[in-house]
mmCIF file of C-alpha atoms in Angstrom:
data_model
loop_
_atom_site.group_PDB
_atom_site.id
_atom_site.type_symbol
_atom_site.label_atom_id
_atom_site.label_comp_id
_atom_site.label_asym_id
_atom_site.label_seq_id
_atom_site.Cartn_x
_atom_site.Cartn_y
_atom_site.Cartn_z
ATOM 1 C CA MET A 127 -35.152 18.389 6.195
ATOM 2 C CA SER A 128 -36.884 19.622 3.309
ATOM 3 C CA ILE A 129 -39.377 17.094 1.761
ATOM 4 C CA ILE A 130 -37.326 17.080 -1.441
ATOM 5 C CA SER A 131 -34.029 16.214 0.623
ATOM 6 C CA TYR A 132 -35.982 13.271 2.405
ATOM 7 C CA SER A 133 -37.409 11.795 -0.516
ATOM 8 C CA ILE A 134 -33.818 11.387 -2.222
ATOM 9 C CA PHE A 135 -32.424 9.813 1.214
ATOM 10 C CA ARG A 136 -35.599 7.544 1.231
ATOM 11 C CA TYR A 137 -34.798 6.522 -2.269
ATOM 12 C CA LEU A 138 -31.252 5.964 -1.392
ATOM 13 C CA GLY A 139 -32.261 4.108 1.909
ATOM 14 C CA THR A 140 -34.957 2.048 0.741
ATOM 15 C CA GLY A 141 -34.660 1.383 -3.092
ATOM 16 C CA GLN A 142 -38.261 2.294 -3.484
ATOM 17 C CA SER A 143 -39.301 2.870 -6.852
ATOM 18 C CA LEU A 144 -39.892 6.450 -8.741
ATOM 19 C CA ALA A 145 -43.738 5.448 -8.858
ATOM 20 C CA SER A 146 -43.712 4.982 -4.874
ATOM 21 C CA LEU A 147 -41.931 8.494 -4.581
ATOM 22 C CA HIS A 148 -44.510 9.816 -6.782
ATOM 23 C CA PHE A 149 -47.572 8.693 -4.417
ATOM 24 C CA SER A 150 -45.621 9.395 -1.434
ATOM 25 C CA PHE A 151 -44.736 13.136 -2.144
ATOM 26 C CA LEU A 152 -46.991 14.111 -4.546
ATOM 27 C CA ILE A 153 -44.284 14.738 -7.410
ATOM 28 C CA GLY A 154 -44.125 13.412 -11.048
ATOM 29 C CA LYS A 155 -41.688 10.328 -11.609
ATOM 30 C CA SER A 156 -39.758 12.498 -14.192
ATOM 31 C CA THR A 157 -39.467 15.171 -11.770
ATOM 32 C CA ALA A 158 -38.231 12.571 -9.221
ATOM 33 C CA SER A 159 -35.752 11.437 -11.317
ATOM 34 C CA VAL A 160 -34.291 14.732 -11.854
ATOM 35 C CA ILE A 161 -34.440 15.619 -8.513
ATOM 36 C CA ILE A 162 -32.162 12.406 -7.709
ATOM 37 C CA ARG A 163 -29.666 12.864 -10.252
ATOM 38 C CA GLU A 164 -29.277 16.889 -9.443
ATOM 39 C CA THR A 165 -28.997 16.050 -5.553
ATOM 40 C CA CYS A 166 -26.612 13.172 -6.097
ATOM 41 C CA VAL A 167 -24.381 15.167 -8.216
ATOM 42 C CA ALA A 168 -24.456 17.942 -5.434
ATOM 43 C CA ILE A 169 -23.629 15.444 -3.038
ATOM 44 C CA TRP A 170 -20.701 14.178 -4.889
ATOM 45 C CA ASN A 171 -19.397 17.670 -5.488
ATOM 46 C CA ALA A 172 -19.650 18.852 -1.908
ATOM 47 C CA LEU A 173 -18.354 15.795 -0.017
ATOM 48 C CA HIS A 174 -15.861 14.133 -2.613
ATOM 49 C CA ALA A 175 -12.569 16.356 -1.637
ATOM 50 C CA ALA A 176 -13.395 15.758 1.836
ATOM 51 C CA VAL A 177 -14.073 12.457 2.461
ATOM 52 C CA MET A 178 -12.226 10.723 -0.789
ATOM 53 C CA GLY A 179 -9.514 13.049 -1.661
ATOM 54 C CA GLN A 180 -6.406 11.359 -3.106
ATOM 55 C CA PRO A 181 -4.018 10.156 -0.323
ATOM 56 C CA GLN A 182 -0.552 11.822 0.019
ATOM 57 C CA LYS A 183 2.613 10.118 1.086
ATOM 58 C CA GLU A 184 2.013 10.745 4.830
ATOM 59 C CA GLN A 185 -1.504 9.478 4.616
ATOM 60 C CA TRP A 186 -0.363 6.453 2.528
ATOM 61 C CA GLN A 187 1.453 5.352 5.446
ATOM 62 C CA GLU A 188 -1.136 5.804 7.790
ATOM 63 C CA ILE A 189 -3.080 3.559 5.781
ATOM 64 C CA ALA A 190 -0.409 0.873 5.859
ATOM 65 C CA ASP A 191 0.122 1.246 9.643
ATOM 66 C CA VAL A 192 -3.570 0.400 10.079
ATOM 67 C CA PHE A 193 -3.555 -2.521 7.632
ATOM 68 C CA MET A 194 -0.712 -3.589 9.718
ATOM 69 C CA GLN A 195 -2.544 -3.497 13.158
ATOM 70 C CA THR A 196 -5.859 -4.947 12.144
ATOM 71 C CA CYS A 197 -5.024 -7.356 9.106
ATOM 72 C CA GLN A 198 -0.960 -7.943 9.826
ATOM 73 C CA PHE A 199 -0.327 -7.337 6.268
ATOM 74 C CA PRO A 200 2.658 -4.968 6.270
ATOM 75 C CA ASN A 201 3.599 -2.375 3.306
ATOM 76 C CA CYS A 202 -0.302 -2.861 2.432
ATOM 77 C CA ALA A 203 -1.894 0.737 0.953
ATOM 78 C CA GLY A 204 -5.279 -0.725 0.215
ATOM 79 C CA ALA A 205 -7.586 -3.378 -1.042
ATOM 80 C CA ILE A 206 -9.285 -3.448 -4.327
ATOM 81 C CA ASP A 207 -12.157 -4.972 -5.939
ATOM 82 C CA GLY A 208 -15.060 -4.551 -8.330
ATOM 83 C CA LYS A 209 -18.715 -5.264 -8.010
ATOM 84 C CA HIS A 210 -21.562 -5.361 -10.401
ATOM 85 C CA ILE A 211 -24.280 -2.620 -9.818
ATOM 86 C CA ARG A 212 -27.639 -4.137 -11.535
ATOM 87 C CA ILE A 213 -29.423 -1.761 -13.760
ATOM 88 C CA LYS A 214 -32.057 -1.884 -16.225
ATOM 89 C CA LYS A 215 -30.722 -2.167 -19.891
ATOM 90 C CA PRO A 216 -29.435 1.278 -21.174
ATOM 91 C CA VAL A 217 -31.061 2.182 -24.436
ATOM 92 C CA ARG A 218 -28.810 1.733 -27.726
ATOM 93 C CA THR A 219 -26.000 -0.321 -25.847
ATOM 94 C CA GLY A 220 -26.401 -3.786 -27.090
ATOM 95 C CA SER A 221 -24.752 -6.405 -25.023
ATOM 96 C CA GLN A 222 -22.180 -4.100 -23.201
ATOM 97 C CA PHE A 223 -23.693 -3.921 -19.975
ATOM 98 C CA TYR A 224 -24.718 -7.724 -20.440
ATOM 99 C CA ASN A 225 -22.545 -9.476 -17.773
ATOM 100 C CA TYR A 226 -21.682 -13.178 -17.323
ATOM 101 C CA LYS A 227 -24.405 -13.306 -14.721
ATOM 102 C CA LYS A 228 -27.026 -12.816 -17.262
ATOM 103 C CA TYR A 229 -28.296 -9.463 -16.555
ATOM 104 C CA PHE A 230 -27.446 -5.898 -17.264
ATOM 105 C CA SER A 231 -25.167 -3.695 -14.885
ATOM 106 C CA PHE A 232 -22.145 -1.537 -14.639
ATOM 107 C CA VAL A 233 -19.037 -1.617 -12.554
ATOM 108 C CA LEU A 234 -18.226 -0.323 -9.486
ATOM 109 C CA PHE A 235 -14.520 -0.600 -9.036
ATOM 110 C CA ALA A 236 -13.191 0.632 -5.324
ATOM 111 C CA MET A 237 -10.025 0.866 -3.325
ATOM 112 C CA CYS A 238 -10.552 1.060 0.355
ATOM 113 C CA ASP A 239 -8.270 1.409 3.385
ATOM 114 C CA ALA A 240 -8.546 -1.099 6.471
ATOM 115 C CA ASN A 241 -11.250 1.246 8.235
ATOM 116 C CA TYR A 242 -13.589 0.126 5.490
ATOM 117 C CA SER A 243 -13.507 3.609 3.728
ATOM 118 C CA PHE A 244 -13.565 4.120 -0.084
ATOM 119 C CA ARG A 245 -10.304 5.847 -1.176
ATOM 120 C CA TYR A 246 -10.984 5.759 -4.783
ATOM 121 C CA ILE A 247 -13.764 4.566 -6.972
ATOM 122 C CA ASP A 248 -14.459 4.326 -10.566
ATOM 123 C CA VAL A 249 -17.981 3.865 -11.707
ATOM 124 C CA GLY A 250 -20.008 2.878 -14.832
ATOM 125 C CA SER A 251 -17.656 0.532 -16.624
ATOM 126 C CA TYR A 252 -19.392 -1.954 -18.886
ATOM 127 C CA GLY A 253 -20.727 -4.911 -17.118
ATOM 128 C CA SER A 254 -19.287 -7.309 -19.844
ATOM 129 C CA ARG A 255 -15.799 -5.905 -18.693
ATOM 130 C CA SER A 256 -13.313 -8.027 -16.421
ATOM 131 C CA ASP A 257 -12.033 -6.393 -13.404
ATOM 132 C CA SER A 258 -8.704 -6.349 -14.848
ATOM 133 C CA ALA A 259 -9.678 -4.526 -17.998
ATOM 134 C CA VAL A 260 -11.689 -1.916 -15.604
ATOM 135 C CA PHE A 261 -8.664 -1.515 -13.233
ATOM 136 C CA ALA A 262 -6.354 -1.142 -16.307
ATOM 137 C CA HIS A 263 -8.554 1.651 -17.624
ATOM 138 C CA SER A 264 -9.322 3.653 -14.302
ATOM 139 C CA GLU A 265 -7.362 6.525 -13.478
ATOM 140 C CA PHE A 266 -6.351 4.867 -10.139
ATOM 141 C CA GLY A 267 -4.971 1.857 -12.459
ATOM 142 C CA LYS A 268 -3.104 4.384 -14.634
ATOM 143 C CA LEU A 269 -1.583 6.177 -11.759
ATOM 144 C CA LEU A 270 -0.413 3.201 -10.226
ATOM 145 C CA HIS A 271 0.936 1.882 -13.499
ATOM 146 C CA ASP A 272 2.896 5.295 -13.961
ATOM 147 C CA LYS A 273 3.863 5.034 -10.251
ATOM 148 C CA ALA A 274 2.278 8.461 -9.715
ATOM 149 C CA LEU A 275 0.367 7.765 -6.587
ATOM 150 C CA ASP A 276 3.008 9.312 -4.244
ATOM 151 C CA LEU A 277 3.317 6.045 -2.310
ATOM 152 C CA PRO A 278 6.234 6.090 0.208
ATOM 153 C CA GLU A 279 9.463 4.992 -0.514
ATOM 154 C CA ASN A 280 10.227 1.231 -0.550
ATOM 155 C CA THR A 281 10.899 -0.187 3.171
ATOM 156 C CA ALA A 282 11.918 -3.378 4.870
ATOM 157 C CA LEU A 283 9.162 -5.373 6.533
ATOM 158 C CA PRO A 284 8.977 -5.348 10.117
ATOM 159 C CA GLY A 285 11.659 -6.951 11.947
ATOM 160 C CA THR A 286 13.943 -7.077 9.107
ATOM 161 C CA THR A 287 16.486 -4.971 7.669
ATOM 162 C CA SER A 288 16.497 -5.967 4.043
ATOM 163 C CA PRO A 289 15.229 -6.144 1.114
ATOM 164 C CA ALA A 290 13.211 -2.942 0.653
ATOM 165 C CA MET A 291 9.999 -3.827 -0.180
ATOM 166 C CA PRO A 292 7.317 -1.706 -1.982
ATOM 167 C CA PHE A 293 4.107 -0.916 -0.912
ATOM 168 C CA VAL A 294 1.538 -3.130 -2.403
ATOM 169 C CA PHE A 295 -2.421 -3.034 -2.928
ATOM 170 C CA VAL A 296 -4.047 -6.470 -2.425
ATOM 171 C CA ALA A 297 -6.551 -8.103 -4.951
ATOM 172 C CA ASP A 298 -8.194 -11.470 -5.533
ATOM 173 C CA GLU A 299 -7.230 -13.496 -8.885
ATOM 174 C CA ALA A 300 -9.121 -11.303 -11.249
ATOM 175 C CA PHE A 301 -6.155 -8.727 -11.152
ATOM 176 C CA ALA A 302 -2.684 -9.289 -12.677
ATOM 177 C CA LEU A 303 0.074 -9.432 -10.556
ATOM 178 C CA GLY A 304 2.534 -6.719 -10.211
ATOM 179 C CA GLU A 305 5.193 -5.128 -8.299
ATOM 180 C CA ASN A 306 2.702 -2.966 -6.629
ATOM 181 C CA LEU A 307 -0.343 -5.381 -6.738
ATOM 182 C CA MET A 308 -0.518 -8.718 -4.800
ATOM 183 C CA ARG A 309 -2.878 -11.380 -5.549
ATOM 184 C CA PRO A 310 -2.879 -14.968 -4.541
ATOM 185 C CA TYR A 311 -1.221 -17.978 -5.807
ATOM 186 C CA SER A 312 -3.849 -19.634 -8.153
ATOM 187 C CA SER A 313 -2.288 -23.148 -8.842
ATOM 188 C CA ARG A 314 -3.224 -26.518 -7.424
ATOM 189 C CA GLY A 315 -0.952 -28.319 -4.960
ATOM 190 C CA LEU A 316 0.183 -25.020 -2.988
ATOM 191 C CA SER A 317 3.002 -25.558 -0.920
ATOM 192 C CA LEU A 318 2.494 -24.699 2.905
ATOM 193 C CA ALA A 319 4.350 -21.435 2.511
ATOM 194 C CA ARG A 320 1.967 -20.393 -0.430
ATOM 195 C CA ARG A 321 -1.054 -21.239 1.233
ATOM 196 C CA VAL A 322 -0.225 -19.261 4.391
ATOM 197 C CA PHE A 323 0.256 -16.376 1.835
ATOM 198 C CA ASN A 324 -3.137 -16.686 0.262
ATOM 199 C CA TYR A 325 -4.624 -16.809 3.796
ATOM 200 C CA ARG A 326 -2.741 -13.523 5.007
ATOM 201 C CA LEU A 327 -3.546 -11.697 1.584
ATOM 202 C CA THR A 328 -7.172 -12.747 2.188
ATOM 203 C CA ARG A 329 -7.124 -11.138 5.597
ATOM 204 C CA ALA A 330 -6.101 -7.974 4.127
ATOM 205 C CA ARG A 331 -8.261 -8.205 0.872
ATOM 206 C CA ARG A 332 -11.566 -8.986 2.919
ATOM 207 C CA VAL A 333 -11.888 -5.387 3.901
ATOM 208 C CA VAL A 334 -12.964 -4.040 0.404
ATOM 209 C CA GLU A 335 -15.630 -7.049 0.598
ATOM 210 C CA CYS A 336 -16.872 -5.771 4.001
ATOM 211 C CA ALA A 337 -16.833 -2.324 2.757
ATOM 212 C CA PHE A 338 -19.141 -3.321 -0.066
ATOM 213 C CA GLY A 339 -21.570 -4.958 2.368
ATOM 214 C CA ILE A 340 -21.728 -1.829 4.522
ATOM 215 C CA LEU A 341 -22.473 0.251 1.445
ATOM 216 C CA ALA A 342 -25.153 -2.084 0.314
ATOM 217 C CA ASN A 343 -27.085 -2.401 3.451
ATOM 218 C CA LYS A 344 -26.816 1.091 4.615
ATOM 219 C CA TRP A 345 -27.790 2.498 1.094
ATOM 220 C CA ARG A 346 -30.576 -0.432 0.165
ATOM 221 C CA PHE A 347 -31.270 0.922 -3.468
ATOM 222 C CA LEU A 348 -28.167 -1.199 -4.260
ATOM 223 C CA HIS A 349 -30.019 -4.231 -3.387
ATOM 224 C CA THR A 350 -32.289 -4.047 -6.513
ATOM 225 C CA PRO A 351 -32.237 -3.211 -10.041
ATOM 226 C CA ILE A 352 -31.760 0.607 -10.686
ATOM 227 C CA HIS A 353 -34.501 1.656 -12.919
ATOM 228 C CA LEU A 354 -33.086 5.185 -13.587
ATOM 229 C CA LYS A 355 -31.327 6.580 -16.608
ATOM 230 C CA LEU A 356 -27.755 5.200 -16.602
ATOM 231 C CA GLU A 357 -25.955 8.547 -15.839
ATOM 232 C CA THR A 358 -28.400 9.071 -13.149
ATOM 233 C CA ALA A 359 -27.839 5.545 -11.818
ATOM 234 C CA ILE A 360 -23.894 6.311 -11.879
ATOM 235 C CA SER A 361 -24.432 9.577 -9.876
ATOM 236 C CA ALA A 362 -26.537 8.072 -7.588
ATOM 237 C CA VAL A 363 -23.737 5.145 -6.616
ATOM 238 C CA LYS A 364 -21.069 7.792 -6.299
ATOM 239 C CA ALA A 365 -23.127 9.727 -4.149
ATOM 240 C CA ALA A 366 -23.953 6.512 -1.896
ATOM 241 C CA CYS A 367 -19.890 6.109 -1.829
ATOM 242 C CA VAL A 368 -19.016 9.423 -0.697
ATOM 243 C CA LEU A 369 -22.250 9.241 1.927
ATOM 244 C CA HIS A 370 -20.559 5.794 3.119
ATOM 245 C CA ASN A 371 -17.271 7.727 3.794
ATOM 246 C CA PHE A 372 -19.044 10.475 5.626
ATOM 247 C CA VAL A 373 -21.257 7.991 7.826
ATOM 248 C CA ARG A 374 -18.286 5.970 8.407
ATOM 249 C CA ALA A 375 -16.078 8.444 10.015
ATOM 250 C CA ARG A 376 -19.061 9.935 12.024
ATOM 251 C CA ASP A 377 -20.884 7.062 13.368
ATOM 252 C CA GLY A 378 -18.979 3.667 12.601
ATOM 253 C CA PHE A 379 -20.518 0.905 11.416
ATOM 254 C CA ASN A 380 -22.194 -2.253 12.386
ATOM 255 C CA PHE A 381 -19.838 -5.241 11.494
ATOM 256 C CA GLU A 382 -22.757 -7.434 10.756
ATOM 257 C CA ASP A 383 -23.891 -5.162 8.224
ATOM 258 C CA SER A 384 -21.027 -6.171 6.184
ATOM 259 C CA LEU A 385 -21.633 -9.877 5.952
ATOM 260 C CA THR A 386 -24.171 -10.049 3.539
ATOM 261 C CA HIS A 387 -25.106 -7.891 0.395
ATOM 262 C CA SER A 388 -26.434 -8.362 -2.938
ATOM 263 C CA LEU A 389 -23.468 -6.825 -5.168
ATOM 264 C CA HIS A 390 -21.677 -9.523 -7.472
ATOM 265 C CA SER A 391 -18.064 -10.008 -7.950
ATOM 266 C CA HIS A 392 -16.668 -10.415 -11.570
ATOM 267 C CA ARG A 393 -15.863 -13.760 -12.768
ATOM 268 C CA PRO A 394 -12.340 -14.387 -12.486
ATOM 269 C CA SER A 395 -10.300 -14.338 -15.700
ATOM 270 C CA VAL A 396 -6.795 -15.590 -16.383
ATOM 271 C CA VAL A 397 -4.614 -12.601 -16.224
ATOM 272 C CA ARG A 398 -0.633 -12.776 -16.188
ATOM 273 C CA GLY A 399 1.736 -11.181 -13.836
ATOM 274 C CA HIS A 400 5.463 -10.056 -14.408
ATOM 275 C CA ARG A 401 8.557 -11.209 -12.867
ATOM 276 C CA GLN A 402 8.968 -8.267 -10.635
ATOM 277 C CA GLY A 403 5.523 -8.770 -8.892
ATOM 278 C CA ALA A 404 6.432 -12.663 -8.694
ATOM 279 C CA ALA A 405 9.598 -11.757 -6.650
ATOM 280 C CA VAL A 406 7.925 -9.156 -4.456
ATOM 281 C CA ARG A 407 5.182 -12.075 -3.766
ATOM 282 C CA GLU A 408 7.970 -14.492 -3.084
ATOM 283 C CA GLN A 409 9.366 -12.094 -0.700
ATOM 284 C CA PHE A 410 6.134 -11.592 1.195
ATOM 285 C CA THR A 411 5.692 -15.434 1.288
ATOM 286 C CA ALA A 412 9.036 -16.053 2.903
ATOM 287 C CA TYR A 413 8.474 -13.282 5.566
ATOM 288 C CA PHE A 414 4.984 -14.803 6.532
ATOM 289 C CA MET A 415 6.797 -17.929 7.331
ATOM 290 C CA SER A 416 9.680 -16.230 9.184
ATOM 291 C CA PRO A 417 9.983 -15.673 13.126
ATOM 292 C CA HIS A 418 9.227 -11.848 12.125
ATOM 293 C CA GLY A 419 6.253 -12.374 10.291
ATOM 294 C CA ALA A 420 4.563 -15.597 11.214
ATOM 295 C CA LEU A 421 1.144 -15.129 13.311
ATOM 296 C CA PRO A 422 0.746 -17.745 15.991
ATOM 297 C CA TRP A 423 -2.587 -18.879 14.356
ATOM 298 C CA GLN A 424 -1.809 -19.006 10.554
ATOM 299 C CA LEU A 425 -1.199 -22.619 10.260
ATOM 300 C CA ASP A 426 -4.494 -23.320 12.097
ATOM 301 C CA SER A 427 -6.500 -21.318 9.794
ATOM 302 C CA ILE A 428 -5.439 -22.687 6.454
#
């Protein structure tokens, strides 16, 4: 490994400052910044298609099968969430990147599978935006809205013959309920069946939280504010995500690495769903209380 490559992975793996790289490798701070940007762009271009290509219909089915095996949530094609990446204030941006936690950030929006690998990311939206707004303006959100993701045809849930249910993505309450997007019930005084649904959805949704934890604890520059130009910081995060998938496929992961991380979620906002989404959620709720869909321990866990 060349000294330049070593310096890049040293930065991504430790989060040390450009000044530290300057003294460690005897390169100028501006030179180090250029090297980080160009190398991270090259890593993204080399690995993106191989480790984060858009799934086709058969691959969506495989993802759903793993969710069913590991999280017992049928017809689940992925878990989505957004995290704040702390940065220094970009020049001439006003308060656009200033988030509700009172620091500057951009958003890493991600959809991951049950193997804790990122299948889609959107990096760089303003920290002041809500998760729902980031999702709606992302390429993934537009493809889902336009039904252009090549998801499998609607199919009945395991052990049943009807109705045919759509494949869905699971999210927290910051996202709007939709026919292909499930979020938890948010009202108080929930019935037993709705509390069970929230528990079952959380079991599936937590994989994206774990993926963020693995990412941040492997590439520790995400634990501290990124003191790079905005474009370079975005390239570094994108490179870390494809490297996460590459390492995840090769080496697996230590589950304890996923338990804590410094990435902050968005503040939940009030977003409305639509009737089709509500009807799909009610069908899942009924299924999770049925003999075919219930888990032996679910009532003890709510």
